Coordinates of C-alpha atoms and ligand atoms in Angstrom, one line a residue:
M1 CA -1.7 -3.4 -29.5
P2 CA 0.8 -4.4 -31.9
N3 CA 3.9 -6.1 -30.6
D4 CA 7.2 -4.9 -31.6
R5 CA 10.5 -6.9 -30.9
D6 CA 12.9 -4.2 -31.3
R7 CA 14.2 -2.8 -28.2
T8 CA 13.7 1.2 -28.0
D9 CA 13.0 3.9 -25.6
D10 CA 9.6 4.0 -27.0
S11 CA 8.0 0.9 -25.6
I12 CA 7.1 -1.0 -22.6
R13 CA 8.8 -4.5 -22.3
F14 CA 7.9 -7.3 -19.9
I15 CA 7.4 -10.9 -19.5
L16 CA 4.0 -12.4 -19.5
N17 CA 4.1 -16.0 -18.1
D18 CA 6.9 -17.4 -20.3
S19 CA 6.9 -15.0 -23.3
E20 CA 8.3 -11.4 -23.8
V21 CA 6.0 -8.7 -24.6
T22 CA 6.9 -5.3 -26.2
L23 CA 4.2 -2.6 -26.6
S24 CA 4.7 0.5 -28.3
N25 CA 1.2 1.6 -28.7
V26 CA -0.4 1.6 -25.3
A27 CA -2.7 4.1 -23.7
P28 CA -1.7 5.5 -20.4
T29 CA -4.9 4.4 -18.7
A30 CA -4.9 0.9 -20.0
T31 CA -5.2 -1.5 -17.2
L32 CA -3.4 -4.9 -16.9
L33 CA -6.8 -6.6 -16.4
D34 CA -8.1 -5.3 -19.8
Y35 CA -4.9 -6.2 -21.5
L36 CA -5.0 -9.8 -20.1
R37 CA -8.7 -10.4 -20.8
L38 CA -9.3 -8.3 -24.1
E39 CA -6.0 -8.5 -25.8
R40 CA -4.5 -11.8 -24.7
R41 CA -7.7 -13.7 -23.9
L42 CA -6.2 -14.8 -20.6
T43 CA -9.7 -14.9 -19.1
G44 CA -8.8 -16.9 -16.0
T45 CA -8.2 -13.4 -14.4
K46 CA -11.7 -12.0 -13.3
E47 CA -13.2 -8.7 -12.9
G48 CA -15.2 -8.3 -9.9
C49 CA -15.1 -4.8 -8.4
A50 CA -12.5 -2.9 -10.6
E51 CA -11.4 -1.0 -7.5
G52 CA -8.9 -3.2 -5.8
D53 CA -11.4 -4.6 -3.2
C54 CA -12.3 -8.1 -4.2
G55 CA -9.1 -9.8 -5.4
A56 CA -10.7 -11.6 -8.3
C57 CA -8.2 -10.0 -10.7
T58 CA -5.2 -10.9 -8.6
V59 CA -2.0 -11.9 -10.5
L60 CA 1.6 -11.9 -9.3
V61 CA 4.1 -9.4 -10.6
G62 CA 7.8 -10.2 -10.3
R63 CA 10.3 -7.6 -10.1
L64 CA 14.1 -7.1 -9.2
A65 CA 14.7 -5.6 -5.8
G66 CA 18.5 -5.2 -6.1
D67 CA 19.5 -8.6 -7.5
K68 CA 16.6 -10.3 -5.8
L69 CA 13.6 -11.4 -7.8
V70 CA 10.6 -10.8 -5.6
Y71 CA 6.9 -11.8 -6.6
E72 CA 4.0 -10.0 -5.2
S73 CA 0.3 -10.3 -5.4
V74 CA -1.3 -7.2 -7.2
N75 CA -4.8 -6.2 -8.4
A76 CA -4.8 -6.2 -12.2
C77 CA -7.7 -4.1 -12.3
I78 CA -6.0 -1.1 -11.0
R79 CA -2.5 -1.7 -12.2
F80 CA -1.6 0.2 -15.3
V81 CA 0.2 -1.6 -18.2
G82 CA 2.6 1.4 -18.4
S83 CA 3.8 0.4 -15.0
L84 CA 5.0 -3.0 -15.9
N85 CA 8.2 -2.4 -17.6
A86 CA 10.9 -4.9 -16.6
T87 CA 8.6 -7.0 -14.7
H88 CA 7.3 -10.7 -15.0
V89 CA 3.5 -11.0 -14.9
V90 CA 2.3 -14.4 -13.9
T91 CA -1.4 -15.3 -14.4
V92 CA -3.4 -18.4 -13.2
E93 CA -2.8 -19.9 -16.7
H94 CA 0.9 -20.5 -15.9
L95 CA 0.5 -22.6 -12.9
A96 CA -0.7 -26.0 -14.0
A97 CA 2.1 -28.2 -15.9
R98 CA 1.8 -28.7 -19.6
D99 CA 0.2 -32.2 -19.1
G100 CA -2.5 -30.5 -17.0
T101 CA -1.2 -31.6 -13.6
L102 CA -2.5 -29.0 -11.2
H103 CA -0.1 -26.8 -9.1
P104 CA -0.1 -27.8 -5.4
V105 CA -2.2 -24.7 -4.5
Q106 CA -4.7 -25.5 -7.2
Q107 CA -4.9 -29.3 -6.1
A108 CA -5.3 -28.2 -2.5
M109 CA -8.2 -25.9 -3.5
V110 CA -9.9 -29.0 -5.1
D111 CA -9.0 -31.4 -2.3
F112 CA -10.3 -29.1 0.5
H113 CA -13.4 -27.9 -1.5
G114 CA -12.2 -24.4 -1.5
S115 CA -14.4 -23.4 -4.5
Q116 CA -18.1 -23.2 -5.2
C117 CA -19.2 -20.8 -8.0
G118 CA -15.6 -20.4 -8.7
F119 CA -15.6 -16.7 -9.7
C120 CA -13.2 -15.9 -6.9
T121 CA -11.0 -18.9 -7.3
P122 CA -8.4 -17.8 -9.6
G123 CA -7.8 -14.7 -7.5
F124 CA -7.6 -16.9 -4.3
V125 CA -5.2 -19.3 -6.2
M126 CA -2.8 -16.5 -7.1
S127 CA -2.8 -15.1 -3.6
L128 CA -2.1 -18.5 -2.2
Y129 CA 0.6 -19.0 -4.8
G130 CA 2.3 -15.7 -3.7
L131 CA 2.3 -17.1 -0.1
W132 CA 3.4 -20.6 -1.2
L133 CA 6.4 -19.1 -3.0
S134 CA 7.5 -16.8 0.0
N135 CA 6.7 -18.8 3.0
D136 CA 6.8 -22.7 3.3
D137 CA 5.5 -22.8 7.0
P138 CA 2.8 -20.0 7.2
S139 CA 0.9 -19.6 10.4
R140 CA -3.0 -19.1 10.3
A141 CA -2.1 -15.4 10.7
D142 CA 0.2 -15.3 7.8
I143 CA -2.5 -17.1 5.6
E144 CA -5.3 -14.7 6.8
K145 CA -3.0 -11.7 6.0
A146 CA -2.3 -13.2 2.4
L147 CA -6.1 -13.6 1.9
Q148 CA -7.2 -10.1 3.4
G149 CA -7.6 -8.8 -0.1
N150 CA -9.7 -11.7 -1.4
L151 CA -13.5 -11.9 -1.1
C152 CA -15.7 -15.1 -1.6
R153 CA -19.4 -14.8 -1.5
C154 CA -20.3 -18.6 -1.4
T155 CA -17.6 -21.0 -0.2
G156 CA -16.6 -19.4 3.0
Y157 CA -13.0 -19.0 4.1
E158 CA -12.3 -22.0 6.3
P159 CA -11.7 -24.6 3.3
I160 CA -9.5 -22.0 1.7
V161 CA -7.4 -21.5 4.7
K162 CA -7.2 -25.4 5.1
A163 CA -6.0 -25.6 1.3
A164 CA -3.4 -23.1 2.1
E165 CA -2.2 -25.1 5.1
A166 CA -2.1 -28.1 3.0
A167 CA -0.4 -26.6 0.0
A168 CA 2.5 -25.3 2.2
N169 CA 3.8 -28.8 2.6
A170 CA 3.4 -30.0 -1.0
R171 CA 6.4 -29.3 -3.0
P172 CA 7.1 -32.2 -5.2
S173 CA 10.4 -31.0 -6.7
A174 CA 12.2 -27.7 -7.4
N175 CA 11.4 -27.9 -11.2
F176 CA 7.7 -28.6 -10.6
D177 CA 6.9 -24.9 -10.1
P178 CA 7.2 -22.6 -13.0
I179 CA 8.6 -19.6 -11.2
T180 CA 11.2 -21.6 -9.2
A181 CA 12.4 -23.6 -12.3
A182 CA 13.0 -20.4 -14.3
R183 CA 14.2 -18.1 -11.6
D184 CA 17.8 -17.6 -12.6
E185 CA 16.7 -17.2 -16.4
T186 CA 13.9 -14.7 -15.3
I187 CA 16.6 -12.6 -13.4
A188 CA 18.8 -12.4 -16.4
R189 CA 15.9 -11.5 -18.6
L190 CA 14.6 -8.8 -16.3
K191 CA 17.9 -7.4 -15.9
A192 CA 18.2 -6.9 -19.7
L193 CA 14.9 -5.1 -19.7
R194 CA 15.9 -2.5 -17.2
P195 CA 15.4 0.9 -19.0
E196 CA 18.6 3.1 -19.4
R197 CA 16.6 6.0 -20.7
T198 CA 13.2 7.6 -20.2
I199 CA 10.5 5.6 -22.2
T200 CA 7.9 7.9 -23.9
I201 CA 4.9 6.5 -25.7
R202 CA 2.5 8.7 -27.6
H203 CA -0.9 7.2 -28.1
G204 CA -3.1 9.6 -30.1
E205 CA -3.1 12.7 -27.9
H206 CA -2.0 10.9 -24.8
C207 CA 1.3 10.4 -23.6
L208 CA 2.8 7.9 -21.3
I209 CA 6.4 8.5 -19.7
V210 CA 8.5 6.0 -17.7
P211 CA 11.7 7.9 -16.4
A212 CA 14.5 5.5 -15.7
D213 CA 15.7 7.6 -12.7
T214 CA 14.8 10.6 -10.5
A215 CA 16.8 13.0 -12.8
G216 CA 14.6 11.8 -15.5
L217 CA 11.5 12.3 -13.5
A218 CA 12.4 15.8 -12.6
T219 CA 13.0 16.5 -16.3
A220 CA 9.7 15.0 -17.2
L221 CA 7.6 16.9 -14.7
A222 CA 9.3 20.1 -15.7
A223 CA 8.4 19.4 -19.3
H224 CA 5.0 18.3 -18.6
E225 CA 3.3 20.7 -16.2
G226 CA 0.1 19.1 -14.7
A227 CA 1.3 15.6 -15.6
T228 CA -0.2 12.9 -13.2
V229 CA 2.6 11.0 -11.3
V230 CA 1.6 7.3 -10.7
A231 CA 3.4 5.2 -8.1
G232 CA 1.3 2.3 -6.9
S233 CA -1.9 3.4 -8.7
T234 CA -4.0 2.3 -5.7
D235 CA -5.5 5.7 -5.6
V236 CA -5.1 6.7 -9.3
G237 CA -6.3 3.5 -10.6
L238 CA -9.8 4.2 -9.2
W239 CA -9.8 7.7 -10.8
V240 CA -9.8 5.8 -14.1
T241 CA -11.9 2.8 -13.5
K242 CA -14.6 4.5 -11.3
Q243 CA -14.6 8.1 -12.1
M244 CA -13.6 7.8 -15.7
R245 CA -11.3 10.8 -15.1
P246 CA -9.1 11.7 -18.0
I247 CA -5.4 11.6 -16.8
N248 CA -2.7 12.9 -19.4
P249 CA 0.2 12.9 -19.5
V250 CA 1.0 10.1 -17.0
I251 CA 4.4 9.6 -15.4
F252 CA 5.0 6.1 -14.1
I253 CA 7.6 6.0 -11.0
N254 CA 7.3 2.5 -9.6
G255 CA 10.3 1.4 -11.7
I256 CA 12.8 4.0 -10.3
A257 CA 15.3 2.2 -8.0
E258 CA 16.4 5.3 -6.3
L259 CA 12.8 5.7 -4.8
Q260 CA 12.8 2.2 -3.5
N261 CA 15.3 2.5 -0.9
I262 CA 14.9 2.5 3.0
T263 CA 18.1 3.8 4.8
E264 CA 18.5 3.2 8.4
S265 CA 20.7 5.4 10.6
E266 CA 21.0 6.1 14.3
A267 CA 18.9 9.3 13.6
G268 CA 16.0 7.4 12.0
L269 CA 14.5 5.9 8.7
T270 CA 14.5 7.5 5.3
I271 CA 11.9 5.9 3.2
G272 CA 12.0 6.5 -0.5
A273 CA 8.6 7.6 -1.9
G274 CA 8.4 4.5 -4.1
V275 CA 8.6 2.0 -1.2
S276 CA 5.5 0.0 -0.9
Y277 CA 3.7 -0.8 2.4
S278 CA 5.0 -4.4 2.2
T279 CA 8.6 -3.4 1.8
A280 CA 8.3 -0.8 4.6
F281 CA 6.7 -3.1 7.0
A282 CA 9.9 -4.8 8.4
A283 CA 11.7 -1.6 9.1
L284 CA 8.6 0.3 10.4
S285 CA 7.6 -2.6 12.6
S286 CA 11.0 -2.9 14.2
A287 CA 11.5 0.9 14.8
Y288 CA 7.9 1.6 15.8
P289 CA 5.9 -1.8 16.4
A290 CA 2.6 0.2 16.6
F291 CA 3.2 1.5 13.2
G292 CA 3.7 -2.1 11.9
R293 CA 0.4 -3.2 13.4
L294 CA -1.3 -0.4 11.6
I295 CA 0.1 -1.3 8.1
D296 CA -1.5 -4.7 8.6
R297 CA -4.8 -2.7 8.6
I298 CA -4.1 -0.8 5.4
G299 CA -6.0 -2.5 2.4
G300 CA -5.2 -6.0 1.6
E301 CA -2.2 -7.6 0.7
Q302 CA -2.4 -6.8 -3.0
V303 CA -2.9 -3.1 -2.0
R304 CA -0.1 -3.2 0.3
N305 CA 2.2 -4.7 -2.3
M306 CA 1.5 -1.8 -4.8
G307 CA 0.5 1.2 -2.5
T308 CA 3.4 3.4 -1.4
I309 CA 3.7 5.7 1.7
G310 CA 4.8 8.5 -0.6
G311 CA 1.4 8.2 -2.6
N312 CA -0.4 8.2 0.8
I313 CA 1.2 11.6 1.6
A314 CA 1.1 13.0 -1.9
N315 CA -2.6 12.3 -2.5
G316 CA -3.6 14.9 0.0
S317 CA -6.2 12.9 1.6
P318 CA -7.5 13.7 5.1
I319 CA -8.0 10.0 5.8
G320 CA -4.8 8.6 4.8
D321 CA -3.4 6.2 7.4
S322 CA 0.2 6.8 7.4
P323 CA 0.4 10.8 7.9
P324 CA -0.9 10.9 11.6
P325 CA 1.6 8.4 12.9
L326 CA 4.4 10.0 10.9
I327 CA 3.5 13.5 12.0
V328 CA 3.8 12.5 15.7
L329 CA 7.1 11.0 15.1
G330 CA 8.4 14.3 13.7
A331 CA 8.8 13.2 10.2
T332 CA 9.9 15.4 7.4
V333 CA 9.2 15.1 3.7
T334 CA 11.7 15.7 0.9
L335 CA 10.6 17.2 -2.4
R336 CA 12.7 17.4 -5.6
S337 CA 12.4 19.3 -8.9
T338 CA 14.9 20.4 -11.7
E339 CA 15.3 23.5 -9.4
G340 CA 16.8 21.4 -6.5
V341 CA 15.6 19.9 -3.1
R342 CA 13.8 21.2 -0.1
T343 CA 12.8 19.4 3.0
L344 CA 9.9 20.4 5.3
P345 CA 8.1 19.1 8.4
L346 CA 5.4 16.7 7.2
E347 CA 2.7 18.6 9.2
D348 CA 3.3 21.7 7.1
F349 CA 3.0 19.9 3.9
F350 CA -0.7 19.5 4.4
I351 CA -2.3 23.2 3.8
A352 CA -5.9 22.7 3.4
Y353 CA -8.3 19.9 2.0
G354 CA -6.8 18.9 -1.2
K355 CA -4.0 21.5 -1.1
Q356 CA -0.5 20.6 -0.2
D357 CA 2.9 22.6 -0.2
R358 CA 4.0 21.1 -3.4
K359 CA 5.2 23.4 -6.2
V360 CA 4.7 22.8 -9.9
G361 CA 7.4 20.4 -11.0
E362 CA 8.2 18.8 -7.6
F363 CA 7.6 15.3 -6.6
V364 CA 7.9 13.6 -3.3
E365 CA 11.5 12.1 -3.0
S366 CA 11.5 10.6 0.6
I367 CA 10.1 10.7 4.1
F368 CA 12.4 10.7 7.1
A369 CA 11.1 9.5 10.5
P370 CA 13.3 10.1 13.6
R371 CA 13.9 7.3 15.9
L372 CA 11.5 7.1 18.9
P373 CA 13.5 7.3 22.1
T374 CA 12.9 4.0 24.1
D375 CA 11.4 5.7 27.0
E376 CA 8.6 7.4 25.0
L377 CA 5.0 6.2 24.6
F378 CA 3.7 5.8 20.9
A379 CA 0.5 4.3 19.7
A380 CA -1.7 4.6 16.5
Y381 CA -5.3 3.3 16.5
K382 CA -7.4 2.9 13.3
L383 CA -11.3 2.9 13.5
S384 CA -13.1 1.7 10.5
K385 CA -16.4 -0.1 9.7
R386 CA -14.5 -3.4 8.8
R387 CA -11.2 -4.7 10.1
D388 CA -9.7 -5.4 6.7
E389 CA -9.8 -3.5 3.3
D390 CA -11.4 -0.3 4.7
I391 CA -10.6 3.3 4.9
S392 CA -10.4 4.9 8.3
A393 CA -13.4 6.7 9.7
L394 CA -10.6 8.3 12.0
L395 CA -7.1 7.4 13.0
G396 CA -5.4 8.8 16.1
A397 CA -1.6 8.7 16.8
F398 CA -0.3 9.5 20.1
R399 CA 3.2 10.1 21.4
I400 CA 4.0 11.0 25.0
S401 CA 7.3 11.7 26.9
L402 CA 7.3 11.8 30.6
D403 CA 9.5 13.4 33.2
G404 CA 8.8 11.3 36.4
D405 CA 5.1 11.1 36.4
R406 CA 4.6 14.3 34.7
V407 CA 4.0 14.9 30.9
K408 CA 7.0 16.6 29.4
G409 CA 6.1 16.4 25.7
A410 CA 2.9 15.4 23.9
R411 CA 2.2 15.0 20.2
I412 CA -1.2 13.8 18.9
A413 CA -2.4 13.9 15.5
F414 CA -5.6 12.7 13.8
G415 CA -6.8 11.8 10.4
G416 CA -10.5 11.9 9.6
M417 CA -11.3 14.9 12.0
A418 CA -10.5 17.9 9.6
G419 CA -9.7 18.7 6.1
T420 CA -6.0 17.7 6.6
P421 CA -4.2 15.2 8.9
K422 CA -4.1 17.6 12.0
R423 CA -2.3 17.9 15.2
A424 CA -4.5 18.2 18.5
A425 CA -2.7 21.4 19.7
S426 CA -5.3 22.0 22.6
V427 CA -5.2 18.5 23.7
E428 CA -1.3 18.4 23.9
A429 CA -1.4 21.7 25.8
A430 CA -3.9 20.3 28.3
L431 CA -1.5 17.5 29.0
I432 CA 1.9 19.0 29.1
G433 CA 3.2 19.6 32.6
K434 CA 0.4 17.7 34.2
P435 CA 0.9 14.3 36.0
W436 CA 0.1 11.4 33.6
T437 CA -3.0 10.2 35.3
E438 CA -6.6 9.2 34.2
E439 CA -7.8 12.5 35.9
T440 CA -5.5 14.6 33.6
V441 CA -6.6 12.5 30.5
R442 CA -10.3 12.8 31.4
A443 CA -9.8 16.6 31.8
A444 CA -8.0 16.9 28.5
Q445 CA -10.6 15.1 26.5
A446 CA -12.9 18.3 26.4
A447 CA -10.0 20.0 24.5
F448 CA -10.7 17.9 21.4
E449 CA -13.7 20.1 20.7
A450 CA -11.2 23.1 20.4
D451 CA -9.0 21.3 18.0
Y452 CA -11.5 19.6 15.7
Q453 CA -15.0 20.2 14.2
P454 CA -15.3 17.0 12.2
L455 CA -17.8 16.3 9.5
S456 CA -20.5 13.8 9.4
D457 CA -20.4 11.5 6.3
W458 CA -21.3 7.9 5.7
R459 CA -18.3 6.7 7.4
A460 CA -19.1 8.3 10.7
T461 CA -21.1 11.2 12.2
S462 CA -19.4 14.3 13.8
T463 CA -20.6 13.3 17.2
Y464 CA -19.1 9.6 16.8
R465 CA -15.8 11.0 15.6
L466 CA -15.2 13.5 18.5
L467 CA -16.3 10.8 21.2
A468 CA -14.1 8.1 19.6
A469 CA -11.1 10.6 19.5
K470 CA -11.7 11.3 23.3
N471 CA -11.9 7.5 24.0
L472 CA -8.8 6.8 21.9
L473 CA -6.8 9.2 24.1
L474 CA -8.1 7.4 27.2
R475 CA -7.4 4.0 25.6
F476 CA -3.8 5.2 24.9
F477 CA -3.4 6.1 28.7
L478 CA -4.9 2.9 30.0
E479 CA -2.6 0.9 27.6
S480 CA 0.5 2.8 28.7
A481 CA -0.5 2.2 32.2
G482 CA -0.9 -1.5 31.5
E483 CA -4.7 -1.5 32.5
T484 CA -5.3 -4.4 30.1
A485 CA -8.3 -5.6 32.0
Q486 CA -10.1 -2.2 31.4
L487 CA -9.1 -2.2 27.8
R488 CA -11.1 -5.2 26.9
R489 CA -14.2 -3.2 26.5
F490 CA -12.5 -1.0 23.7
E491 CA -11.4 -4.2 21.6
G492 CA -14.6 -4.6 19.7
V493 CA -14.4 -1.1 18.1
V494 CA -10.8 -0.9 17.0
Ligands
FAD1 C1 -8.7 -1.5 -1.9 C2 -8.2 -0.3 -1.4 C3 -7.9 -0.2 0.1 C4 -7.3 0.9 0.5 N1 -7.0 0.9 1.9 C5 -6.5 2.0 2.4 C6 -6.2 2.2 3.8 O1 -6.6 1.2 4.5 N2 -5.5 3.2 4.3 C7 -5.1 4.1 3.5 O2 -4.6 5.2 3.9 N3 -5.2 4.1 2.0 C8 -5.9 3.2 1.6 N4 -6.2 3.0 0.2 C9 -5.6 4.1 -0.6 C10 -4.3 3.9 -1.2 O3 -3.9 2.6 -1.2 C11 -3.2 4.8 -0.5 O4 -3.5 6.2 -0.5 C12 -1.8 4.6 -1.1 O5 -0.8 4.9 -0.2 C13 -1.6 5.3 -2.4 O6 -0.3 5.2 -2.8 P1 0.0 4.8 -4.3 O7 1.4 4.5 -4.5 O8 -0.8 3.6 -4.9 O9 -0.5 6.2 -5.0 P2 -0.9 6.5 -6.4 O10 -2.3 6.1 -6.7 O11 -0.1 6.1 -7.4 O12 -0.9 8.1 -6.3 C14 -1.7 8.8 -5.3 C15 -1.4 10.3 -5.5 O13 -0.1 10.6 -5.2 C16 0.5 11.4 -6.1 N5 1.9 10.6 -6.1 C17 2.2 9.4 -5.9 N6 3.6 9.3 -5.7 C18 4.1 10.7 -5.9 C19 5.4 11.2 -5.6 N7 6.4 10.4 -5.4 N8 5.5 12.5 -5.8 C20 4.4 13.2 -6.1 N9 3.2 12.7 -6.1 C21 3.0 11.4 -6.1 C22 -0.4 10.9 -7.4 O14 0.0 11.8 -8.5 C23 -1.7 10.7 -7.0 O15 -2.1 12.1 -6.9 C24 -6.7 1.9 -0.3 C25 -7.0 1.9 -1.7 C26 -7.6 0.6 -2.3 C27 -7.9 0.5 -3.7
FES2 S1 -11.7 -6.7 -9.7 FE1 -11.9 -6.6 -7.6 S2 -9.9 -6.2 -6.9 FE2 -9.7 -6.2 -9.0
FES3 S1 -16.7 -19.6 -4.7 FE1 -18.4 -18.1 -5.3 S2 -17.5 -16.2 -4.7 FE2 -16.1 -17.7 -4.0

């Protein structure tokens, strides 16, 4: 990949550690990991799984959010080079001082014996560094959350957690840390790199497009029917690294500021399609606490920093975690193209397995979730084989409104129970108008069999899925009725 120092609209420009990179010949499927290791010989960043699961490839990517500079841990193995325009990529080689003095997070890993074979260590160091930058007093839960996306086969996690605790207090001086020392300069450099026009790079038969705004995105989609839109690439990355699927042309949308907004009003939350799980966390947790807790169960920190709610909807997966709670909240999705804008209820967007109501040339612009009245009950439960970094076997979302002790309204939706995220219409009908009691709930459980005929696959059998869905309704009732003592027996499976 030859470097070209001239600024044009046919190159990707970003900062790598402390030097600026301009790439005008880059394949749409080139990953950041391959670029670092093969082109730049920055081999501190490792390849473990190449699918976003192990964290060995963790680097930090800094980006401007408004005028603020935010650094986030990401998986370089599934991050495409084409998505890096106007960012600051920081690898493990950047941490130690020029005289070789280790950064506090590196030194703490040495002091607390946080490494044995060492293969996972650079990835852990970068996740710890991301935490060190954003939180100088992390709780044990904060540390565990920051490390959710890093796997270690030999050391065990306790020494690494201790290293994180020790590093939090080790801040010799502002200028010691390379990111902190250069913060103002980096902001100015990134502002200068923001694209004003669509970037288009042709690489042989392949074409990579980076629109500067949503108008440019609509134009690009109209001109390139069948182009692959890439937001966080936490799904599309695996099409390339695991399925070797050709994707061409590719349109990268993660840099479009208009898609990054969350707007709060009395009516509800409007979430831009490019908002990541990490960015959405605060607003969603505050409006719907159960939704916030669910986000903590999506992927690991790196996946939440990259993956978007827009991508979780547009991928059409029947086991995406955000559609069921959004459907019970009554969310709508807004689609845009050069022809205009249309908005439809999210539940109508999912037509059949792999088929959505998205016309050629349309992209998902935003999702609107109405506020939940304070007297309504709402919960979402995810069942997966592992607590962290695992896709749901099934996920149930429940919302009930009461009139006295009777059920006035019921909205229940599940992922993993059908070819699409789907409402449980018969269960809802079996609850509405009845007293909100265990007897009603137990009677309504049978109606799940009318709503769903789930598949058996390696995540769960059909029998397990139906039984678990019935039990989740009971759990929701018991929780809402405050029967915490009875709930304990359910905790092991959720
Ligand atoms: C290790 C790992 C763990 C994961 N864990 C979970 C999990 O726990 N729960 C879960 O639900 N998912 C999980 N996922 C899947 C993935 O993270 C989510 O589906 C995520 O929300 C996808 O968003 P993205 O921005 O990365 O989408 P991308 O990969 O960029 O795109 C996904 C699809 O959506 C399309 N698309 C994206 N944005 C738009 C748009 N604005 N308009 C039109 N089309 C668009 C793309 O063309 C593509 O078809 C995991 C993935 C990994 C790698
Ligand atoms: S190599 Fe495992 S997450 Fe990237
Ligand atoms: S030290 Fe060997 S995998 Fe973590």
